[in-house]
XYZ file of C-alpha atoms in Angstrom:
633
model
C 61.141 -83.636 -112.011
C 58.055 -81.454 -110.822
C 55.613 -81.014 -113.482
C 52.917 -78.364 -113.530
C 49.380 -79.620 -112.781
C 46.036 -78.219 -114.307
C 42.915 -79.513 -113.631
C 39.018 -78.197 -114.050
C 36.262 -77.164 -111.434
C 34.058 -78.335 -111.777
C 35.300 -81.039 -114.035
C 31.886 -81.898 -116.222
C 29.003 -79.785 -117.279
C 25.728 -80.579 -118.981
C 25.209 -80.298 -122.640
C 23.658 -76.044 -123.146
C 23.859 -75.612 -119.497
C 25.037 -71.646 -118.070
C 27.320 -71.956 -115.292
C 31.059 -70.471 -114.653
C 34.315 -73.272 -114.792
C 37.795 -72.645 -112.773
C 40.280 -74.083 -115.321
C 43.293 -74.117 -112.290
C 46.929 -74.164 -112.971
C 50.170 -74.786 -110.840
C 53.194 -73.890 -112.500
C 56.503 -76.446 -112.128
C 58.801 -73.576 -112.314
C 58.750 -69.915 -112.186
C 57.275 -67.272 -114.390
C 58.575 -63.697 -113.989
C 56.983 -60.932 -114.247
C 56.003 -59.739 -118.208
C 54.989 -63.788 -118.649
C 52.084 -64.340 -121.414
C 49.213 -66.735 -121.084
C 47.356 -67.706 -124.007
C 43.926 -69.085 -123.408
C 42.115 -71.290 -126.246
C 38.776 -72.714 -126.223
C 38.909 -74.408 -129.505
C 35.906 -73.691 -130.609
C 35.115 -73.360 -134.427
C 32.432 -70.539 -133.789
C 29.758 -72.308 -134.173
C 26.614 -71.841 -132.429
C 26.488 -75.459 -131.404
C 30.299 -74.825 -129.369
C 31.267 -73.381 -126.272
C 29.633 -69.879 -126.179
C 33.077 -66.992 -126.614
C 32.821 -65.016 -123.517
C 34.320 -60.776 -122.958
C 36.956 -59.733 -121.994
C 35.748 -56.354 -121.156
C 36.364 -56.145 -117.275
C 32.934 -53.876 -117.185
C 30.542 -57.124 -118.435
C 28.380 -58.762 -116.162
C 28.018 -62.038 -117.798
C 29.074 -64.655 -119.920
C 32.784 -63.059 -118.903
C 36.633 -64.438 -118.684
C 39.136 -63.712 -116.190
C 42.583 -64.585 -114.605
C 43.042 -64.367 -111.094
C 46.599 -64.605 -109.600
C 47.802 -66.000 -105.987
C 47.437 -62.967 -104.521
C 43.427 -62.724 -105.619
C 43.636 -60.234 -107.680
C 41.886 -60.336 -111.284
C 43.446 -59.448 -114.684
C 41.312 -58.801 -117.522
C 42.925 -60.373 -120.725
C 43.344 -58.818 -124.335
C 41.601 -61.121 -127.353
C 43.498 -61.618 -129.959
C 41.795 -62.719 -133.834
C 44.067 -64.118 -136.240
C 43.027 -65.361 -139.904
C 43.167 -68.616 -138.966
C 41.644 -68.889 -136.052
C 37.507 -68.434 -135.814
C 37.780 -67.818 -132.713
C 39.684 -64.879 -130.685
C 42.444 -66.123 -128.087
C 42.901 -64.803 -125.304
C 46.028 -62.982 -123.688
C 47.166 -61.856 -120.083
C 50.398 -60.324 -119.344
C 51.295 -60.587 -115.605
C 52.145 -58.014 -114.103
C 53.889 -60.305 -110.890
C 56.650 -63.065 -110.922
C 54.640 -66.091 -109.691
C 57.140 -68.563 -107.742
C 57.060 -72.259 -108.632
C 54.069 -73.720 -106.928
C 52.136 -71.298 -106.898
C 48.358 -71.396 -108.422
C 46.430 -68.654 -111.187
C 43.113 -69.463 -111.997
C 41.404 -68.658 -115.552
C 37.541 -68.038 -114.909
C 34.606 -68.501 -117.609
C 31.104 -67.177 -116.102
C 30.148 -65.245 -113.972
C 31.733 -62.685 -111.228
C 28.464 -62.597 -109.356
C 27.763 -64.816 -106.160
C 25.419 -66.609 -108.644
C 28.096 -69.257 -110.716
C 24.910 -69.805 -113.445
C 22.940 -66.505 -113.187
C 25.464 -64.333 -116.613
C 27.201 -67.930 -116.493
C 28.800 -68.637 -119.900
C 26.775 -71.695 -122.627
C 28.721 -75.114 -122.425
C 28.505 -76.407 -125.789
C 25.875 -78.629 -126.679
C 27.471 -81.872 -127.769
C 28.976 -84.394 -125.457
C 32.773 -84.703 -125.040
C 34.808 -86.426 -123.632
C 38.221 -85.185 -122.045
C 37.029 -81.953 -123.774
C 40.261 -80.071 -124.472
C 40.961 -75.917 -123.420
C 44.347 -75.005 -124.263
C 47.042 -73.041 -122.154
C 49.757 -71.623 -123.787
C 52.681 -69.624 -121.942
C 55.870 -67.654 -122.583
C 57.884 -66.918 -120.537
C 59.813 -64.030 -122.482
C 56.755 -62.206 -122.966
C 57.332 -61.764 -126.727
C 53.948 -64.378 -128.231
C 56.466 -67.454 -129.182
C 54.486 -70.686 -128.135
C 55.339 -73.807 -128.400
C 53.238 -77.023 -126.459
C 50.343 -76.333 -124.335
C 49.081 -77.286 -121.281
C 45.744 -78.663 -121.706
C 42.951 -78.747 -119.085
C 40.234 -81.166 -119.928
C 36.410 -81.806 -118.555
C 33.862 -83.826 -119.405
C 30.623 -82.893 -121.167
C 27.681 -84.819 -121.198
C 23.852 -85.188 -121.911
C 21.375 -83.091 -120.189
C 18.252 -83.513 -119.171
C 15.472 -85.806 -120.803
C 14.278 -83.804 -123.308
C 12.769 -86.611 -125.964
C 12.319 -90.128 -126.638
C 12.991 -91.067 -130.252
C 12.958 -94.447 -131.596
C 14.711 -96.119 -134.585
C 12.804 -98.260 -136.383
C 12.515 -99.786 -140.032
C 9.475 -97.954 -142.651
C 9.143 -101.287 -144.034
C 8.506 -104.857 -142.548
C 6.836 -107.815 -143.691
C 3.947 -109.282 -141.755
C 5.238 -111.902 -139.007
C 9.213 -111.411 -139.856
C 10.987 -110.013 -137.051
C 11.962 -106.776 -136.130
C 14.853 -105.014 -133.745
C 14.271 -101.492 -132.434
C 16.677 -98.723 -130.882
C 14.829 -96.990 -128.264
C 16.598 -93.159 -127.630
C 16.756 -91.167 -124.410
C 17.940 -87.628 -125.542
C 18.288 -83.983 -124.335
C 17.088 -81.729 -125.612
C 20.719 -80.870 -127.866
C 20.132 -84.804 -129.094
C 22.606 -86.072 -127.279
C 22.280 -89.174 -125.402
C 21.635 -89.191 -121.977
C 20.368 -90.702 -118.479
C 19.759 -87.660 -117.016
C 16.168 -88.461 -116.034
C 13.914 -88.805 -112.955
C 15.233 -91.673 -110.983
C 12.121 -95.059 -111.095
C 11.440 -93.433 -114.355
C 9.639 -96.083 -116.214
C 8.222 -95.212 -119.675
C 5.689 -97.162 -121.418
C 5.937 -98.805 -125.320
C 2.835 -99.500 -127.335
C 1.390 -99.653 -130.765
C -1.927 -100.086 -132.570
C -3.219 -103.401 -132.215
C -0.634 -104.831 -129.240
C -2.024 -107.702 -127.496
C -4.369 -106.461 -124.379
C -2.423 -108.760 -122.285
C 1.595 -107.951 -123.165
C 3.136 -104.704 -121.601
C 6.369 -102.900 -122.237
C 8.054 -100.598 -119.320
C 11.266 -99.419 -120.246
C 13.755 -98.139 -117.612
C 16.649 -95.296 -118.635
C 19.597 -96.666 -118.870
C 22.773 -95.258 -118.096
C 24.066 -95.493 -121.940
C 21.154 -93.631 -122.427
C 19.697 -96.240 -125.145
C 17.816 -100.039 -125.230
C 17.741 -102.165 -128.586
C 14.834 -103.927 -128.384
C 15.424 -107.092 -130.337
C 12.313 -109.637 -132.377
C 9.698 -107.134 -132.280
C 5.969 -108.466 -135.181
C 3.488 -107.767 -136.102
C 1.114 -110.415 -137.096
C -1.325 -108.293 -139.141
C -1.242 -105.638 -142.138
C -1.161 -101.999 -142.236
C 0.053 -99.191 -140.848
C 2.157 -98.779 -137.297
C 3.157 -95.861 -135.503
C 5.171 -97.643 -132.067
C 3.804 -95.241 -129.027
C 6.136 -94.416 -126.340
C 3.958 -93.096 -123.437
C 6.135 -90.523 -120.372
C 3.932 -90.537 -117.555
C 6.219 -88.446 -115.380
C 6.149 -85.776 -117.942
C 2.459 -86.929 -119.024
C 4.199 -86.994 -122.881
C 3.807 -89.439 -125.828
C 7.017 -89.307 -128.471
C 5.879 -91.684 -131.648
C 8.891 -93.861 -134.160
C 8.015 -93.031 -138.019
C 5.772 -94.853 -139.920
C 6.258 -98.518 -140.428
C 4.509 -100.212 -143.383
C 3.973 -104.352 -142.778
C 3.272 -105.642 -145.992
C 1.155 -109.170 -146.495
C 4.032 -110.485 -148.583
C 8.402 -109.722 -149.084
C 8.952 -106.539 -150.492
C 11.614 -104.705 -151.568
C 13.606 -102.616 -148.196
C 13.624 -99.044 -147.507
C 17.020 -97.791 -146.210
C 17.719 -94.317 -145.528
C 21.363 -92.443 -145.716
C 22.570 -89.603 -148.020
C 25.673 -89.094 -150.087
C 26.511 -85.885 -149.751
C 26.560 -84.043 -146.087
C 28.809 -83.105 -143.242
C 27.833 -82.803 -139.464
C 27.349 -79.711 -137.617
C 28.926 -81.612 -135.163
C 32.217 -83.847 -136.422
C 34.722 -82.168 -139.382
C 34.425 -85.188 -141.616
C 37.968 -84.173 -142.444
C 39.943 -83.625 -138.863
C 37.739 -86.825 -137.504
C 36.471 -89.310 -140.093
C 35.804 -92.084 -138.050
C 33.698 -89.894 -135.458
C 32.051 -88.146 -138.339
C 31.548 -91.825 -139.788
C 30.053 -93.590 -136.038
C 28.090 -90.099 -135.696
C 26.001 -90.889 -139.392
C 25.299 -94.833 -138.299
C 25.226 -93.861 -134.623
C 23.228 -90.392 -133.654
C 22.033 -90.047 -137.000
C 20.544 -93.891 -137.903
C 21.136 -93.751 -141.525
C 21.904 -97.037 -143.088
C 23.964 -95.944 -145.627
C 26.518 -93.347 -146.344
C 28.714 -91.080 -148.358
C 31.757 -89.410 -148.238
C 31.879 -86.185 -149.976
C 34.657 -83.444 -149.341
C 35.855 -81.380 -152.165
C 38.229 -82.638 -154.678
C 41.017 -79.687 -153.255
C 43.932 -79.535 -151.699
C 43.460 -77.234 -148.956
C 40.378 -78.903 -148.378
C 41.538 -82.915 -148.859
C 44.881 -83.375 -148.129
C 46.410 -86.521 -149.756
C 47.089 -87.707 -146.219
C 42.892 -86.883 -145.622
C 41.945 -88.459 -148.259
C 44.552 -91.587 -147.350
C 43.084 -91.834 -144.061
C 39.001 -91.204 -145.499
C 39.643 -93.868 -147.647
C 40.690 -96.586 -145.109
C 38.431 -95.725 -142.571
C 35.247 -95.757 -145.516
C 36.313 -99.516 -145.885
C 37.320 -100.349 -142.438
C 33.227 -98.886 -141.430
C 31.088 -100.736 -144.244
C 28.773 -103.265 -142.889
C 26.271 -105.483 -144.824
C 23.400 -105.438 -143.276
C 24.223 -102.131 -140.275
C 25.887 -99.657 -142.260
C 27.466 -99.315 -145.733
C 29.444 -96.626 -146.728
C 31.200 -95.147 -150.440
C 33.723 -93.382 -150.919
C 33.459 -89.914 -152.149
C 34.072 -86.992 -152.842
C 32.730 -83.265 -154.510
C 34.254 -82.137 -157.716
C 33.532 -78.369 -158.764
C 33.838 -77.488 -162.381
C 32.614 -75.445 -165.204
C 29.516 -78.317 -165.967
C 28.681 -77.495 -162.525
C 28.800 -79.972 -159.143
C 29.623 -83.788 -159.034
C 28.848 -85.542 -155.749
C 31.397 -89.096 -156.903
C 31.169 -92.096 -155.664
C 33.648 -94.775 -156.126
C 31.834 -98.055 -155.734
C 34.996 -99.831 -154.407
C 37.611 -98.448 -152.025
C 41.029 -97.213 -151.691
C 40.212 -95.306 -155.196
C 41.770 -91.628 -156.375
C 40.902 -88.208 -155.607
C 39.672 -87.053 -159.428
C 41.057 -83.279 -159.315
C 39.486 -80.400 -161.542
C 42.865 -79.048 -161.797
C 44.918 -82.297 -162.921
C 44.387 -82.951 -166.348
C 43.158 -86.088 -166.804
C 40.013 -85.313 -164.688
C 39.345 -81.152 -165.383
C 36.418 -82.153 -167.366
C 33.414 -84.625 -166.974
C 33.853 -86.500 -170.106
C 37.256 -87.349 -169.343
C 36.496 -88.832 -166.020
C 33.173 -90.874 -167.539
C 36.064 -92.512 -170.498
C 38.075 -92.976 -167.976
C 35.596 -94.543 -165.414
C 32.464 -96.791 -166.353
C 28.961 -97.050 -164.707
C 30.611 -100.349 -162.378
C 33.309 -98.010 -161.221
C 31.822 -95.140 -160.214
C 28.562 -93.059 -160.672
C 27.885 -88.815 -160.500
C 24.923 -87.136 -158.920
C 24.777 -83.768 -159.944
C 23.719 -81.523 -156.741
C 22.284 -77.776 -156.622
C 21.987 -77.955 -159.876
C 20.144 -74.331 -159.315
C 22.837 -72.428 -158.237
C 24.027 -69.102 -159.700
C 27.609 -69.434 -160.652
C 27.292 -73.266 -160.142
C 24.438 -74.316 -162.513
C 24.275 -77.877 -164.070
C 21.850 -77.136 -167.267
C 22.034 -80.683 -168.139
C 23.030 -79.714 -171.851
C 25.898 -82.447 -171.626
C 23.430 -84.927 -169.307
C 25.218 -88.555 -169.220
C 22.014 -91.419 -167.912
C 24.523 -94.225 -167.395
C 26.714 -91.764 -164.753
C 24.752 -89.673 -163.407
C 20.908 -92.225 -163.069
C 19.971 -89.279 -159.891
C 20.229 -86.182 -159.387
C 19.952 -84.322 -155.755
C 16.852 -82.278 -156.203
C 17.346 -81.037 -152.268
C 19.887 -80.209 -150.039
C 19.872 -77.628 -146.896
C 21.073 -74.774 -149.221
C 18.466 -74.978 -150.818
C 15.467 -76.866 -153.709
C 16.393 -77.273 -157.299
C 13.510 -78.581 -158.641
C 11.955 -75.499 -160.186
C 11.931 -71.866 -158.903
C 10.098 -69.666 -156.325
C 7.800 -68.123 -158.873
C 6.766 -71.984 -160.026
C 6.421 -73.411 -156.527
C 9.348 -74.120 -154.700
C 8.893 -74.019 -151.224
C 12.299 -74.201 -150.822
C 14.245 -71.814 -153.095
C 17.554 -70.987 -153.104
C 17.648 -67.747 -152.134
C 19.472 -65.263 -149.180
C 18.185 -62.149 -147.246
C 20.211 -59.734 -148.976
C 22.264 -59.086 -152.545
C 25.218 -60.412 -151.080
C 24.022 -64.127 -151.475
C 23.356 -67.043 -154.160
C 20.589 -66.919 -155.911
C 18.426 -70.035 -158.293
C 19.377 -69.929 -162.224
C 16.172 -71.381 -163.736
C 19.697 -72.965 -165.967
C 19.697 -75.442 -163.385
C 15.818 -76.271 -163.068
C 15.282 -79.888 -162.550
C 11.974 -79.964 -164.320
C 13.074 -77.967 -167.377
C 15.801 -81.029 -167.658
C 12.483 -83.823 -167.094
C 11.045 -81.239 -170.124
C 13.507 -82.427 -172.037
C 13.793 -85.749 -171.728
C 16.365 -86.508 -169.606
C 15.603 -89.345 -167.035
C 16.955 -89.975 -163.544
C 15.373 -89.948 -159.773
C 15.602 -87.536 -157.260
C 17.819 -88.210 -153.907
C 18.616 -85.318 -151.668
C 21.448 -83.740 -149.245
C 22.562 -82.261 -146.290
C 24.132 -80.282 -144.697
C 27.128 -78.729 -145.870
C 29.836 -75.745 -144.505
C 32.882 -76.940 -147.134
C 33.851 -76.001 -150.594
C 31.736 -73.854 -152.079
C 29.507 -74.207 -149.665
C 32.366 -72.649 -147.058
C 31.028 -68.976 -147.068
C 27.100 -69.618 -146.410
C 27.255 -70.477 -142.789
C 27.915 -67.831 -141.497
C 25.963 -65.429 -144.248
C 22.400 -64.239 -145.377
C 22.296 -67.496 -147.141
C 19.372 -69.195 -145.877
C 19.668 -73.116 -144.462
C 16.991 -74.956 -144.383
C 16.706 -78.497 -143.046
C 19.299 -81.430 -143.695
C 18.225 -83.441 -146.893
C 17.711 -87.598 -146.104
C 17.860 -90.064 -149.206
C 14.806 -93.182 -149.363
C 16.201 -96.160 -150.874
C 14.357 -99.183 -152.026
C 16.775 -102.025 -152.308
C 16.605 -105.613 -151.837
C 19.451 -106.127 -149.783
C 21.721 -103.348 -147.655
C 24.767 -103.850 -149.089
C 26.644 -101.336 -151.782
C 25.998 -103.628 -155.094
C 21.977 -103.656 -154.467
C 21.554 -100.084 -153.562
C 24.115 -98.920 -156.419
C 21.678 -101.212 -158.759
C 18.288 -98.862 -156.800
C 20.530 -96.153 -158.067
C 20.872 -97.418 -161.425
C 16.543 -98.104 -161.606
C 15.908 -95.069 -160.158
C 14.223 -96.273 -157.341
C 14.590 -93.513 -154.336
C 12.850 -90.293 -153.347
C 14.086 -88.053 -151.497
C 13.036 -85.864 -148.493
C 13.807 -82.390 -146.360
C 14.628 -84.837 -143.571
C 11.650 -86.603 -142.230
C 11.399 -90.766 -142.492
C 8.560 -90.519 -144.810
C 6.754 -93.266 -146.849
C 6.337 -92.865 -149.786
C 4.887 -94.831 -153.569
C 3.809 -94.611 -156.390
C 2.970 -97.092 -159.114
C 1.471 -96.931 -163.059
C 0.108 -100.115 -164.475
C 1.895 -101.566 -161.078
C 5.309 -100.346 -162.373
C 7.211 -98.838 -158.502
C 8.724 -95.010 -159.316
C 12.189 -94.688 -161.870
C 10.413 -97.166 -163.981
C 9.854 -96.799 -167.673
C 6.843 -97.416 -169.397
C 5.738 -97.835 -172.901
C 2.443 -97.648 -175.162
C 3.717 -100.733 -177.987
C 4.090 -102.621 -174.367
C 0.864 -101.652 -172.688
C -0.883 -100.043 -175.718
C -4.170 -99.122 -173.189
C -1.854 -96.742 -171.971
C -2.911 -94.495 -174.593
C -6.185 -94.016 -173.416
C -5.907 -94.207 -169.479
C -2.489 -94.323 -166.850
C -4.264 -95.960 -164.121
C -1.853 -93.938 -160.484
C -2.127 -95.236 -157.780
C 0.076 -94.720 -154.271
C -0.049 -94.286 -150.224
C 1.922 -91.681 -148.106
C 2.440 -92.444 -144.939
C 3.957 -88.895 -143.616
C 5.416 -88.394 -139.869
C 3.014 -85.741 -139.567
C -0.140 -84.804 -140.629
C -0.252 -84.787 -144.544
C -1.114 -80.697 -145.716
C -0.840 -81.715 -149.857
C 0.176 -84.419 -151.538
C 0.591 -83.152 -155.688
C 1.003 -85.533 -159.114
C 2.826 -83.493 -160.672
C 2.634 -84.114 -164.883
C 4.860 -83.241 -167.329
C 6.510 -80.408 -164.765
C 2.680 -79.201 -163.822
C 0.515 -79.719 -160.883
C -1.830 -82.550 -162.251
C -3.755 -83.352 -159.504
C -3.370 -82.499 -155.408
C -4.855 -83.705 -152.324
C -5.539 -81.830 -148.979
C -6.251 -85.350 -146.856
C -4.573 -83.296 -143.118
C -4.059 -86.647 -141.945
C -0.729 -88.964 -141.227
C -1.237 -91.237 -143.904
C -3.316 -91.431 -147.247
C -3.876 -93.650 -150.145
C -4.376 -92.342 -153.811
C -5.728 -93.376 -156.820
C -6.340 -92.064 -160.443
C -6.971 -92.113 -163.837
C -5.306 -89.802 -166.523
C -8.199 -89.945 -168.996
C -6.372 -87.892 -171.602
C -5.306 -89.304 -174.484
C -1.808 -89.367 -174.345
C -0.973 -88.216 -177.930
C -2.383 -84.532 -176.558
C -0.492 -84.241 -173.428
C 3.175 -85.988 -174.571
C 6.326 -83.706 -175.028
C 7.838 -83.940 -177.793
C 11.540 -85.261 -177.213
C 14.656 -83.425 -178.368
C 16.370 -85.958 -179.969
C 15.143 -88.994 -182.036
C 13.556 -90.724 -179.105
C 9.647 -90.995 -179.330
C 7.345 -88.547 -177.426
C 7.029 -89.265 -173.647
C 4.858 -88.521 -170.540
C 6.305 -88.113 -167.116
C 4.529 -88.468 -163.234
C 6.036 -87.884 -160.004
C 4.645 -87.222 -156.970
C 5.437 -84.342 -154.194
C 4.652 -83.734 -150.779
C 3.942 -81.899 -148.449
C 3.511 -81.810 -144.163
C 2.243 -79.966 -142.063
C 5.247 -78.964 -140.584
C 6.910 -78.146 -143.131
C 8.890 -80.986 -144.656
C 8.648 -81.823 -148.286
C 9.637 -85.638 -150.463
C 9.929 -85.857 -153.633
C 9.444 -89.723 -155.244
C 11.264 -90.277 -158.528
C 9.848 -89.879 -161.886
C 7.580 -93.030 -164.143
C 8.262 -92.130 -167.684
C 5.639 -93.615 -170.434
C 6.900 -93.335 -174.159
C 5.076 -93.401 -176.961
C 5.544 -96.293 -179.635
C 4.975 -95.263 -182.684
C 1.536 -96.205 -185.331
C 2.075 -98.765 -186.709
C 1.971 -98.301 -191.055
C 0.041 -101.146 -192.559
C -0.658 -101.003 -196.227
C -4.253 -101.736 -197.171
C -4.295 -105.381 -199.235
C -6.195 -104.925 -202.242
C -8.676 -107.646 -202.571
C -8.088 -109.490 -206.742
C -10.958 -107.656 -209.282
C -13.385 -109.951 -209.975
C -13.476 -111.846 -213.417
């Protein structure tokens, strides 16, 4: 039995290139006059997807048209349906086409130059990228199984060198790095000048050592067993002498003795390239390999439309499959949206249920917290200042909610814009969502709610679904740093309960702050450390991925001290000598008065970071009755 043939010329595209592509279809059976052929780009309409062409034959660039066996051109009708985010293109054959004859669909330009005025390919790599052609020989629009064209989308010309390295190491401790060779869109590529060598170096490298790297076919190189023989701050340097460009790793802080490691990841984030609901396996690989995350929590919304049961089962299976200590730690999570705001809920074990806000057993957070202890799940309040989705912290549960999402791609909930929020929740029109002070994190801290800070990433699902194609202002995806003893589920969750975390807007800066030698997330009191009544000695450090514009020490919700180093790294040493009774905040409950501090960092490139707070409680002064001396007789 003869079969139809579908193939593409050229069969390869590089990410983001402009060109003209020809989709050739040789039919195995005759197609009568009036046959309808519907071409589907298989695009979600995002900016990174294949450019949607025009069906207007008067245009000279980015066109779609069909060439019939007799050489005549045919323009399609553009069909837009509610289900599809991009139009389909429908051709109606004006004549019969015999079996064995070929027709071709073109994407690009009709000019002699196939690149000038051509269509832009998608911006991410994809092996055997499909395009569908549906055929209805009766001409009624009743389409069945498609004919599939494929082409390979490969990485474009080398644009950037990126180093994946640990943030914290110990002197003489061996560690590995990965060097990624990327195009301008972040894809791995080997598309570099022939014979190109890259020089790797770092400060204090011995002169007799020379590292030269070639560009491999895989687009990356793993380099094991590096170490630093002296404590200090390092940045690995990659020099491309051909392009006269230098690239640097994120900072690496080397300590004399063993210290707690820093692990990077997110508990709330979607990929701009891969839908975690449609293809969770590819998404997990993307976050692990392309984003170099060391932990990740799934975060689909709990509604039936977003996460049907079969999708949830698949997510459960893949999360369990991908979890690997010392490489990539995964958590089974989902977003719960109700009258108390939005929570990112993380199950601490595999194959647990999806708790839906419409079910009577899980329609309130207090019901969920009764069903599951803090050893079973944690909940992260997120997007707390978004109008309509406010979390006002009136029912704050510190056992189940040890950390709060201070930032994600749609804005920061630290404080209002008037109070100094540089990335507020806002839109450029009245149609979007604005900030609501009732969800201010600083206000919650001032009311003695105690939690650490984490950051979320991009999201285009659930309550965020309409933001992507609206006037809502979008920022860079955030990332969370967790200071844990090991890269394992238990160790990372233990760090969350200790509030040993900090949040950034995506830059892997190194932040640290201590009061009386106690780290971020700590709770101190003047009974155990009486000297805190008179002076709080604050130390810390910042190592940025860019020069640091400003470091703010926040005390009780207000700026206490500011540094403007304009250098990549800075050490902090500061004394707060105001009597603690004068500055302490009154707790709204029966707990003692308190003071809290945290650090906010702003880099010159606009990236920001926030450390979790440190709290100091005032011990009630002891009341003593003076001893009366006996009278002398």
